[in-house]
């Protein structure tokens, strides 16, 4: 469950964050859309001085472990990330003349298409043990029977699992949590 009173957590540094596509549609199923998310994660990490400790990008949601090295700007981070990704994903869907565009058309005063659910969920990570539980959850996500995206966590390209097994190649720049949580 997300932290609804985020202002009381402003001094906290580490969060497990989940955001989902509108109506849980598989809007980020393509590799191109997953790369939009990955590149955006890298961008906000630099902009907001965040260490990304782990992540997974699934067909209709993503999970990420953020560690704020400086000021906690979780709401700003997620606003920027979701806004930019929504624009780029919509452009991608339009350029591919995807029929899914009809499912995300809402046309209200503020927007025409909706890519993300309005909220995001976040859990404050206050210990190394909780971080490791969330990281394991992230890495096992693609293996769940209803997804079946990979046989082994480290084989799923859009996850930090391979990083923690020694692979230097990753679409998102990862900082090893063991360097922060001693």
Coordinates of N, CA, C and O in Angstrom, one line a residue:
X1 N 0.8 -1.2 0.0 CA 0.0 0.0 0.0 C 0.9 1.2 0.0 O 1.9 1.3 0.7
X2 N 0.5 2.2 -0.8 CA 1.3 3.4 -0.9 C 1.2 4.3 0.3 O 0.3 4.2 1.1
X3 N 2.1 5.2 0.5 CA 2.2 6.1 1.6 C 1.4 7.3 1.2 O 1.8 8.2 0.4
X4 N 0.2 7.4 1.8 CA -0.7 8.5 1.4 C -0.3 9.8 2.0 O -0.6 10.9 1.6
X5 N 0.4 9.8 3.2 CA 0.8 11.0 3.8 C 2.3 11.1 3.6 O 3.1 11.0 4.6
X6 N 2.7 11.3 2.4 CA 4.2 11.3 2.0 C 5.0 12.4 2.8 O 6.2 12.2 3.0
X7 N 4.4 13.5 3.2 CA 5.1 14.5 3.8 C 5.8 14.1 5.1 O 6.8 14.6 5.5
X8 N 5.2 13.1 5.8 CA 5.9 12.6 7.0 C 7.0 11.7 6.7 O 7.7 11.3 7.6
X9 N 7.3 11.4 5.4 CA 8.4 10.5 5.1 C 9.5 11.2 4.3 O 10.3 10.6 3.7
X10 N 9.4 12.5 4.3 CA 10.4 13.3 3.5 C 11.8 13.1 3.9 O 12.7 13.2 3.1
X11 N 12.1 12.7 5.1 CA 13.5 12.5 5.6 C 13.9 11.1 5.3 O 15.1 10.8 5.4
X12 N 13.1 10.2 4.8 CA 13.4 8.8 4.5 C 14.1 8.8 3.1 O 13.8 9.6 2.2
X13 N 14.9 7.8 2.9 CA 15.8 7.8 1.7 C 15.4 6.7 0.7 O 15.6 6.8 -0.5
X14 N 14.9 5.5 1.2 CA 14.8 4.4 0.3 C 13.3 3.9 0.2 O 12.6 3.8 1.2
X15 N 12.9 3.7 -1.1 CA 11.5 3.3 -1.3 C 11.4 2.3 -2.4 O 12.1 2.3 -3.4
X16 N 10.4 1.4 -2.2 CA 10.0 0.4 -3.2 C 8.8 1.0 -3.9 O 7.8 1.3 -3.2
X17 N 8.8 1.2 -5.2 CA 7.8 1.9 -5.9 C 7.2 1.0 -7.0 O 7.9 0.4 -7.7
X18 N 5.9 1.1 -7.1 CA 5.2 0.3 -8.2 C 4.2 1.3 -8.8 O 3.5 2.0 -8.2
X19 N 4.2 1.3 -10.2 CA 3.2 2.0 -10.9 C 2.7 1.1 -12.0 O 3.4 0.3 -12.5
X20 N 1.4 1.2 -12.3 CA 0.7 0.3 -13.2 C 0.1 1.1 -14.4 O -0.3 2.3 -14.2
X21 N 0.0 0.4 -15.5 CA -0.6 1.0 -16.7 C -2.1 1.1 -16.4 O -2.7 0.4 -15.6
X22 N -2.7 2.1 -17.1 CA -4.2 2.3 -17.1 C -4.9 1.0 -17.3 O -4.7 0.3 -18.3
X23 N -5.9 0.7 -16.4 CA -6.7 -0.5 -16.4 C -5.9 -1.8 -16.5 O -6.3 -2.8 -17.0
X24 N -4.6 -1.7 -16.1 CA -3.7 -2.8 -16.1 C -3.5 -3.4 -17.5 O -3.2 -4.6 -17.7
X25 N -3.7 -2.5 -18.5 CA -3.5 -3.0 -19.9 C -2.0 -3.2 -20.2 O -1.1 -2.5 -19.5
X26 N -1.6 -4.0 -21.1 CA -0.2 -4.3 -21.4 C 0.3 -3.3 -22.3 O 0.7 -3.6 -23.5
X27 N 0.4 -2.1 -21.9 CA 0.9 -1.0 -22.7 C 2.4 -0.9 -22.9 O 2.9 -0.3 -23.8
X28 N 3.1 -1.6 -22.0 CA 4.6 -1.5 -22.1 C 5.1 -2.9 -22.4 O 6.2 -3.3 -21.9
X29 N 4.4 -3.7 -23.1 CA 4.8 -5.1 -23.5 C 5.9 -5.1 -24.5 O 6.8 -6.0 -24.4
X30 N 6.0 -4.1 -25.4 CA 7.0 -4.1 -26.4 C 8.4 -3.7 -25.8 O 8.5 -3.0 -24.9
X31 N 9.5 -4.2 -26.4 CA 10.8 -3.8 -26.0 C 11.0 -2.3 -26.1 O 11.7 -1.7 -25.3
X32 N 10.4 -1.7 -27.2 CA 10.6 -0.3 -27.4 C 10.0 0.5 -26.2 O 10.6 1.4 -25.7
X33 N 8.8 0.1 -25.7 CA 8.2 0.7 -24.5 C 9.0 0.5 -23.3 O 9.1 1.4 -22.4
X34 N 9.5 -0.7 -23.1 CA 10.4 -1.0 -21.9 C 11.6 -0.1 -21.9 O 12.0 0.3 -20.9
X35 N 12.2 0.1 -23.1 CA 13.3 1.0 -23.2 C 13.0 2.4 -22.9 O 13.8 3.1 -22.3
X36 N 11.8 2.8 -23.2 CA 11.3 4.2 -22.8 C 11.4 4.3 -21.3 O 11.9 5.3 -20.7
X37 N 10.9 3.3 -20.6 CA 10.9 3.3 -19.1 C 12.3 3.3 -18.6 O 12.7 4.1 -17.7
X38 N 13.1 2.4 -19.2 CA 14.5 2.3 -18.7 C 15.3 3.6 -18.9 O 16.0 4.0 -17.9
X39 N 15.2 4.2 -20.0 CA 15.9 5.5 -20.3 C 15.3 6.6 -19.4 O 16.1 7.4 -18.9
X40 N 14.1 6.5 -19.1 CA 13.5 7.5 -18.2 C 13.9 7.3 -16.8 O 14.2 8.3 -16.0
X41 N 14.1 6.1 -16.3 CA 14.6 5.8 -15.0 C 16.0 6.3 -14.9 O 16.4 7.0 -13.9
X42 N 16.8 6.1 -15.9 CA 18.2 6.6 -15.9 C 18.2 8.2 -15.8 O 19.0 8.7 -15.1
X43 N 17.3 8.8 -16.6 CA 17.2 10.3 -16.6 C 16.8 10.8 -15.2 O 17.5 11.7 -14.7
X44 N 15.8 10.3 -14.6 CA 15.3 10.8 -13.3 C 16.4 10.5 -12.2 O 16.5 11.3 -11.2
X45 N 17.1 9.4 -12.3 CA 18.1 9.1 -11.4 C 19.2 10.2 -11.3 O 19.7 10.6 -10.3
X46 N 19.6 10.7 -12.5 CA 20.6 11.8 -12.6 C 19.9 13.1 -12.1 O 20.5 13.8 -11.2
X47 N 18.7 13.4 -12.6 CA 18.1 14.6 -12.2 C 17.9 14.8 -10.7 O 18.1 15.9 -10.2
X48 N 17.4 13.7 -10.1 CA 17.0 13.8 -8.7 C 18.1 13.2 -7.7 O 17.8 13.0 -6.6
X49 N 19.2 12.9 -8.3 CA 20.3 12.3 -7.5 C 19.9 11.0 -6.7 O 20.0 10.9 -5.5
X50 N 19.4 10.1 -7.5 CA 18.8 8.8 -7.0 C 19.7 7.7 -7.4 O 20.2 7.6 -8.5
X51 N 19.9 6.8 -6.5 CA 20.6 5.5 -6.8 C 19.4 4.5 -7.0 O 18.6 4.4 -6.2
X52 N 19.4 3.8 -8.2 CA 18.5 2.8 -8.4 C 19.1 1.5 -8.0 O 20.1 1.1 -8.5
X53 N 18.5 0.9 -7.0 CA 19.0 -0.3 -6.4 C 18.5 -1.6 -7.0 O 19.1 -2.7 -6.8
X54 N 17.4 -1.5 -7.7 CA 16.8 -2.7 -8.4 C 15.5 -2.2 -9.1 O 15.0 -1.2 -8.8
X55 N 15.2 -3.0 -10.1 CA 14.0 -2.7 -10.9 C 13.5 -3.9 -11.7 O 14.3 -4.9 -11.9
X56 N 12.3 -3.9 -12.2 CA 11.8 -4.8 -13.2 C 10.7 -4.1 -14.0 O 9.9 -3.3 -13.4
X57 N 10.8 -4.2 -15.3 CA 9.7 -3.6 -16.1 C 8.9 -4.7 -16.7 O 9.4 -5.6 -17.5
X58 N 7.7 -4.8 -16.4 CA 6.8 -5.8 -16.8 C 5.8 -5.3 -17.9 O 5.9 -4.1 -18.2
X59 N 5.0 -6.1 -18.5 CA 4.2 -5.7 -19.6 C 3.1 -4.6 -19.2 O 2.7 -3.8 -20.1
X60 N 2.7 -4.6 -17.9 CA 1.7 -3.6 -17.6 C 2.0 -2.8 -16.3 O 1.2 -2.1 -15.7
X61 N 3.2 -3.0 -15.8 CA 3.6 -2.2 -14.6 C 5.1 -2.3 -14.4 O 5.8 -3.1 -15.2
X62 N 5.7 -1.5 -13.5 CA 7.1 -1.7 -13.2 C 7.3 -1.4 -11.7 O 6.5 -0.8 -11.0
X63 N 8.3 -2.1 -11.2 CA 8.8 -1.9 -9.8 C 10.2 -1.3 -9.8 O 11.0 -1.7 -10.6
X64 N 10.5 -0.5 -8.8 CA 11.8 0.1 -8.8 C 12.1 0.4 -7.3 O 11.2 0.7 -6.5
X65 N 13.4 0.2 -6.9 CA 13.9 0.5 -5.6 C 14.7 1.8 -5.8 O 15.8 1.8 -6.4
X66 N 14.2 2.9 -5.2 CA 14.9 4.2 -5.3 C 15.6 4.5 -4.0 O 15.0 4.3 -2.9
X67 N 16.8 5.0 -4.0 CA 17.5 5.5 -2.9 C 17.9 7.0 -3.2 O 18.7 7.2 -4.1
X68 N 17.3 7.9 -2.4 CA 17.6 9.3 -2.6 C 18.9 9.7 -1.9 O 18.9 9.7 -0.7
X69 N 19.9 10.0 -2.7 CA 21.2 10.4 -2.1 C 21.2 11.8 -1.5 O 22.0 12.1 -0.7
X70 N 20.3 12.6 -2.0 CA 20.2 14.0 -1.6 C 18.7 14.1 -1.0 O 18.3 13.3 -0.2
X71 N 18.0 15.1 -1.4 CA 16.7 15.3 -0.9 C 15.7 14.3 -1.5 O 15.7 14.0 -2.7
X72 N 14.8 13.8 -0.7 CA 13.7 12.9 -1.1 C 12.7 13.7 -2.0 O 12.0 14.5 -1.4
X73 N 12.6 13.4 -3.3 CA 11.7 14.0 -4.1 C 10.9 13.0 -4.9 O 10.8 13.0 -6.1
X74 N 10.3 12.0 -4.1 CA 9.6 10.9 -4.7 C 8.5 11.3 -5.6 O 8.3 10.9 -6.7
X75 N 7.6 12.2 -5.1 CA 6.5 12.6 -5.9 C 6.9 13.3 -7.2 O 6.3 13.1 -8.2
X76 N 7.9 14.2 -7.1 CA 8.4 14.9 -8.3 C 9.0 13.9 -9.3 O 8.7 14.0 -10.5
X77 N 9.7 12.9 -8.7 CA 10.3 11.9 -9.6 C 9.3 11.1 -10.3 O 9.4 11.0 -11.6
X78 N 8.3 10.7 -9.6 CA 7.2 9.9 -10.3 C 6.4 10.7 -11.2 O 6.0 10.2 -12.3
X79 N 6.1 11.9 -10.9 CA 5.4 12.8 -11.8 C 6.1 13.0 -13.1 O 5.6 12.8 -14.2
X80 N 7.4 13.3 -13.0 CA 8.2 13.5 -14.3 C 8.3 12.2 -15.1 O 8.2 12.2 -16.3
X81 N 8.6 11.1 -14.4 CA 8.8 9.8 -15.0 C 7.5 9.4 -15.8 O 7.5 9.1 -16.9
X82 N 6.4 9.5 -15.1 CA 5.1 9.0 -15.7 C 4.7 10.0 -16.8 O 4.2 9.5 -17.9
X83 N 4.9 11.3 -16.6 CA 4.5 12.2 -17.7 C 5.3 12.0 -19.0 O 4.7 11.9 -20.1
X84 N 6.6 11.9 -18.8 CA 7.4 11.7 -20.0 C 7.2 10.4 -20.7 O 7.0 10.3 -21.9
X85 N 7.1 9.3 -19.9 CA 6.9 8.0 -20.4 C 5.5 7.9 -21.1 O 5.4 7.3 -22.2
X86 N 4.5 8.5 -20.5 CA 3.1 8.5 -21.1 C 3.2 9.1 -22.5 O 2.6 8.6 -23.5
X87 N 3.9 10.3 -22.7 CA 4.0 10.9 -23.9 C 4.7 10.0 -25.0 O 4.2 9.9 -26.1
X88 N 5.8 9.5 -24.6 CA 6.6 8.6 -25.5 C 5.9 7.3 -25.8 O 6.0 6.9 -27.0
X89 N 5.2 6.7 -24.9 CA 4.5 5.5 -25.1 C 3.3 5.7 -26.1 O 3.1 5.0 -27.0
X90 N 2.6 6.8 -25.8 CA 1.5 7.1 -26.7 C 2.0 7.4 -28.1 O 1.5 6.9 -29.1
X91 N 3.1 8.1 -28.3 CA 3.7 8.3 -29.6 C 4.1 7.0 -30.3 O 3.8 6.8 -31.5
X92 N 4.7 6.1 -29.5 CA 5.0 4.8 -30.0 C 3.8 4.0 -30.5 O 3.7 3.5 -31.6
X93 N 2.7 4.0 -29.7 CA 1.5 3.3 -30.1 C 0.8 4.0 -31.3 O 0.3 3.2 -32.2
X94 N 0.9 5.3 -31.4 CA 0.3 5.9 -32.6 C 1.1 5.6 -33.8 O 0.5 5.3 -34.9
X95 N 2.4 5.6 -33.7 CA 3.3 5.3 -34.9 C 3.1 3.9 -35.4 O 3.3 3.6 -36.5
X96 N 2.7 3.0 -34.5 CA 2.5 1.6 -34.9 C 1.0 1.3 -35.1 O 0.6 0.2 -35.3
X97 N 0.2 2.4 -35.1 CA -1.2 2.3 -35.3 C -1.9 1.2 -34.5 O -2.7 0.4 -35.0
X98 N -1.5 1.2 -33.2 CA -2.0 0.2 -32.3 C -3.5 0.3 -32.0 O -3.9 1.4 -31.7
X99 N -4.2 -0.8 -32.0 CA -5.6 -0.7 -31.7 C -5.9 -0.4 -30.2 O -7.0 -0.1 -29.8
X100 N -4.8 -0.6 -29.4 CA -4.9 -0.4 -28.0 C -5.2 1.1 -27.7 O -5.7 1.4 -26.6
X101 N -4.9 2.0 -28.6 CA -5.2 3.4 -28.4 C -6.6 3.7 -28.1 O -6.9 4.5 -27.3
X102 N -7.5 2.9 -28.7 CA -9.0 3.1 -28.4 C -9.3 2.7 -27.0 O -10.2 3.3 -26.4
X103 N -8.5 1.9 -26.3 CA -8.8 1.5 -25.0 C -8.3 2.5 -23.9 O -8.7 2.5 -22.8
X104 N -7.3 3.4 -24.4 CA -6.8 4.3 -23.5 C -7.3 5.8 -23.8 O -6.8 6.7 -23.1
X105 N -8.1 5.9 -24.7 CA -8.7 7.2 -25.1 C -9.7 7.6 -24.0 O -10.7 6.9 -23.7
X106 N -9.5 8.8 -23.4 CA -10.4 9.2 -22.3 C -11.0 10.6 -22.6 O -12.1 10.9 -22.2
X107 N -10.3 11.4 -23.3 CA -10.7 12.8 -23.7 C -11.5 13.5 -22.6 O -12.7 13.6 -22.6
X108 N -10.7 14.1 -21.7 CA -11.3 15.0 -20.7 C -10.6 16.3 -20.9 O -9.9 16.5 -21.8
X109 N -10.8 17.2 -19.9 CA -10.2 18.6 -20.1 C -8.7 18.6 -20.1 O -8.1 19.5 -20.6
X110 N -8.1 17.6 -19.4 CA -6.7 17.6 -19.2 C -5.9 16.7 -20.2 O -4.7 16.9 -20.4
X111 N -6.5 15.7 -20.7 CA -5.8 14.7 -21.5 C -6.7 14.0 -22.5 O -8.0 13.9 -22.2
X112 N -6.1 13.4 -23.5 CA -6.9 12.6 -24.5 C -6.7 11.1 -24.3 O -7.6 10.3 -24.4
X113 N -5.4 10.8 -23.9 CA -5.1 9.4 -23.6 C -4.6 9.2 -22.2 O -4.0 10.1 -21.6
X114 N -4.8 8.0 -21.7 CA -4.3 7.7 -20.3 C -3.5 6.5 -20.4 O -4.0 5.4 -20.7
X115 N -2.2 6.6 -20.0 CA -1.3 5.5 -20.0 C -1.1 4.9 -18.6 O -1.0 3.7 -18.5
X116 N -1.1 5.7 -17.6 CA -0.9 5.2 -16.2 C -2.1 5.4 -15.3 O -2.9 6.3 -15.5
X117 N -2.2 4.5 -14.3 CA -3.1 4.7 -13.2 C -2.7 6.0 -12.5 O -1.5 6.4 -12.6
X118 N -3.6 6.7 -11.9 CA -3.3 8.0 -11.3 C -2.2 7.9 -10.2 O -1.4 8.8 -10.1
X119 N -2.4 6.9 -9.4 CA -1.5 6.8 -8.2 C -0.3 5.9 -8.5 O -0.3 5.2 -9.5
X120 N 0.7 6.0 -7.6 CA 1.7 4.9 -7.6 C 1.8 4.5 -6.1 O 1.4 5.2 -5.2
X121 N 2.2 3.3 -5.9 CA 2.4 2.7 -4.6 C 3.8 2.8 -4.2 O 4.7 2.6 -5.0
X122 N 4.1 3.1 -2.9 CA 5.4 3.2 -2.4 C 5.5 2.6 -1.0 O 4.5 2.8 -0.2
X123 N 6.6 1.9 -0.7 CA 6.8 1.4 0.6 C 8.2 1.9 1.1 O 9.2 1.7 0.3
X124 N 8.2 2.5 2.2 CA 9.5 2.9 2.8 C 10.3 1.7 3.2 O 9.8 0.8 3.8
X125 N 11.5 1.7 2.7 CA 12.5 0.6 3.0 C 13.4 1.1 4.2 O 14.3 1.9 3.9
X126 N 13.1 0.5 5.3 CA 13.9 1.0 6.5 C 15.0 0.0 7.0 O 15.7 0.3 8.0
X127 N 15.2 -1.1 6.3 CA 16.2 -2.0 6.7 C 16.7 -2.8 5.5 O 16.0 -2.9 4.4
X128 N 17.9 -3.3 5.6 CA 18.5 -4.2 4.6 C 17.7 -5.4 4.3 O 17.5 -5.8 3.2
X129 N 17.1 -6.0 5.4 CA 16.3 -7.2 5.3 C 15.1 -6.9 4.4 O 14.7 -7.7 3.5
X130 N 14.4 -5.8 4.6 CA 13.2 -5.5 3.8 C 13.6 -5.2 2.4 O 12.9 -5.7 1.5
X131 N 14.7 -4.5 2.2 CA 15.2 -4.3 0.9 C 15.4 -5.6 0.1 O 15.0 -5.7 -1.1
X132 N 16.1 -6.5 0.8 CA 16.3 -7.8 0.1 C 15.1 -8.6 -0.2 O 15.0 -9.3 -1.3
X133 N 14.1 -8.5 0.6 CA 12.8 -9.1 0.3 C 12.2 -8.5 -0.9 O 11.7 -9.2 -1.8
X134 N 12.2 -7.2 -1.0 CA 11.6 -6.5 -2.2 C 12.4 -6.8 -3.4 O 11.8 -7.0 -4.5
X135 N 13.7 -6.8 -3.3 CA 14.6 -7.1 -4.4 C 14.3 -8.5 -5.0 O 14.2 -8.7 -6.2
X136 N 14.2 -9.5 -4.1 CA 13.8 -10.8 -4.5 C 12.5 -10.9 -5.2 O 12.3 -11.5 -6.2
X137 N 11.5 -10.2 -4.7 CA 10.2 -10.1 -5.3 C 10.3 -9.5 -6.7 O 9.7 -10.1 -7.7
X138 N 11.0 -8.4 -6.8 CA 11.2 -7.8 -8.2 C 11.8 -8.8 -9.1 O 11.4 -9.0 -10.2
X139 N 12.9 -9.5 -8.7 CA 13.6 -10.4 -9.6 C 12.8 -11.7 -9.9 O 13.0 -12.3 -11.0
X140 N 11.8 -12.1 -9.1 CA 11.0 -13.2 -9.3 C 9.8 -12.9 -10.2 O 9.1 -13.8 -10.7
X141 N 9.4 -11.6 -10.3 CA 8.2 -11.2 -11.0 C 8.1 -11.8 -12.4 O 7.0 -12.3 -12.7
X142 N 9.1 -11.7 -13.2 CA 8.9 -12.3 -14.6 C 8.8 -13.8 -14.7 O 8.3 -14.3 -15.7
X143 N 9.1 -14.5 -13.6 CA 9.0 -15.9 -13.5 C 7.6 -16.4 -13.1 O 7.3 -17.6 -13.2
X144 N 6.8 -15.5 -12.6 CA 5.4 -16.0 -12.1 C 4.7 -16.6 -13.3 O 4.8 -16.2 -14.4
X145 N 3.9 -17.6 -12.9 CA 3.2 -18.5 -13.9 C 2.3 -17.7 -14.9 O 2.2 -18.0 -16.0
X146 N 1.7 -16.6 -14.3 CA 0.8 -15.9 -15.2 C 1.6 -15.0 -16.2 O 1.0 -14.4 -17.1
X147 N 2.9 -14.8 -15.9 CA 3.7 -14.0 -16.8 C 4.5 -14.9 -17.7 O 4.6 -14.8 -18.9
X148 N 5.3 -15.8 -17.0 CA 6.2 -16.7 -17.7 C 7.1 -16.0 -18.8 O 7.1 -16.5 -19.9
X149 N 7.7 -15.0 -18.4 CA 8.5 -14.2 -19.3 C 10.0 -14.7 -19.4 O 10.7 -14.3 -20.3
X150 N 10.4 -15.5 -18.4 CA 11.7 -16.0 -18.4 C 11.8 -17.3 -17.5 O 11.0 -17.4 -16.5
X151 N 12.8 -18.1 -17.8 CA 12.9 -19.3 -16.9 C 13.8 -19.0 -15.7 O 13.6 -19.6 -14.6
X152 N 14.7 -18.0 -15.8 CA 15.6 -17.6 -14.7 C 15.5 -16.1 -14.6 O 15.5 -15.4 -15.6
X153 N 15.6 -15.6 -13.4 CA 15.5 -14.1 -13.2 C 16.6 -13.4 -14.0 O 16.3 -12.4 -14.6
X154 N 17.8 -13.9 -14.0 CA 18.9 -13.2 -14.7 C 18.8 -13.2 -16.2 O 19.5 -12.4 -16.9
X155 N 17.9 -14.0 -16.8 CA 17.7 -14.0 -18.2 C 16.7 -13.0 -18.7 O 16.5 -12.8 -19.9
X156 N 16.0 -12.3 -17.8 CA 15.0 -11.3 -18.2 C 15.7 -10.0 -18.3 O 16.3 -9.5 -17.4
X157 N 15.8 -9.5 -19.5 CA 16.6 -8.3 -19.9 C 16.2 -7.0 -19.1 O 17.0 -6.2 -18.8
X158 N 14.9 -6.9 -18.8 CA 14.4 -5.7 -18.2 C 14.3 -5.8 -16.7 O 13.2 -5.5 -16.1
X159 N 15.3 -6.2 -16.0 CA 15.4 -6.4 -14.6 C 16.8 -6.3 -14.1 O 17.8 -6.4 -14.9
X160 N 17.0 -6.0 -12.8 CA 18.3 -5.9 -12.3 C 18.9 -7.2 -11.8 O 20.0 -7.2 -11.3
X161 N 18.2 -8.3 -12.0 CA 18.7 -9.6 -11.5 C 20.1 -10.0 -12.0 O 20.9 -10.4 -11.3
X162 N 20.3 -9.8 -13.3 CA 21.6 -10.1 -13.9 C 22.7 -9.3 -13.3 O 23.8 -9.8 -13.1
X163 N 22.4 -8.0 -13.0 CA 23.4 -7.2 -12.3 C 23.9 -7.8 -11.0 O 25.1 -7.8 -10.8
X164 N 23.0 -8.3 -10.2 CA 23.4 -8.9 -8.9 C 24.1 -10.2 -9.1 O 24.6 -10.8 -8.1
X165 N 24.1 -10.8 -10.3 CA 24.9 -12.0 -10.5 C 26.2 -11.7 -11.3 O 26.8 -12.6 -11.8
X166 N 26.5 -10.4 -11.4 CA 27.8 -10.0 -12.0 C 27.8 -9.5 -13.4 O 28.9 -9.1 -13.9
X167 N 26.7 -9.4 -14.0 CA 26.6 -8.8 -15.4 C 26.7 -7.3 -15.3 O 26.0 -6.7 -14.6
X168 N 27.6 -6.8 -16.1 CA 27.8 -5.3 -16.2 C 26.8 -4.7 -17.1 O 26.6 -3.5 -17.1
X169 N 26.3 -5.5 -18.0 CA 25.3 -4.9 -19.0 C 23.9 -4.8 -18.4 O 23.4 -5.8 -17.9
X170 N 23.4 -3.7 -18.5 CA 22.0 -3.5 -18.0 C 21.4 -2.2 -18.6 O 22.2 -1.3 -18.8
X171 N 20.2 -2.2 -18.9 CA 19.6 -1.1 -19.6 C 19.3 0.1 -18.6 O 19.2 1.2 -19.0
X172 N 19.3 -0.2 -17.3 CA 19.2 0.8 -16.2 C 20.5 0.7 -15.4 O 21.0 -0.3 -15.1
X173 N 21.0 1.9 -15.1 CA 22.2 2.0 -14.3 C 21.9 1.6 -12.8 O 21.1 2.4 -12.2
X174 N 22.4 0.5 -12.3 CA 22.1 0.0 -11.0 C 23.3 0.4 -10.1 O 24.5 0.2 -10.4
X175 N 23.0 0.7 -8.8 CA 23.9 0.9 -7.8 C 23.7 -0.3 -6.8 O 22.6 -0.5 -6.4
X176 N 24.7 -1.0 -6.4 CA 24.6 -2.2 -5.6 C 24.1 -1.7 -4.2 O 24.8 -0.9 -3.5
X177 N 23.0 -2.3 -3.7 CA 22.4 -1.9 -2.4 C 23.4 -2.2 -1.3 O 23.4 -1.5 -0.3
X178 N 24.3 -3.1 -1.5 CA 25.3 -3.5 -0.4 C 26.3 -2.4 -0.2 O 26.9 -2.3 0.9
X179 N 26.4 -1.5 -1.2 CA 27.3 -0.3 -1.0 C 26.6 0.8 -0.1 O 27.3 1.7 0.4
X180 N 25.3 0.7 0.0 CA 24.5 1.7 0.8 C 24.1 1.1 2.1 O 24.2 1.7 3.2
X181 N 23.5 -0.1 2.1 CA 23.0 -0.8 3.3 C 24.1 -1.8 3.8 O 24.1 -2.9 3.3
X182 N 24.9 -1.3 4.6 CA 26.0 -2.2 5.1 C 25.6 -3.1 6.2 O 24.8 -3.0 6.9

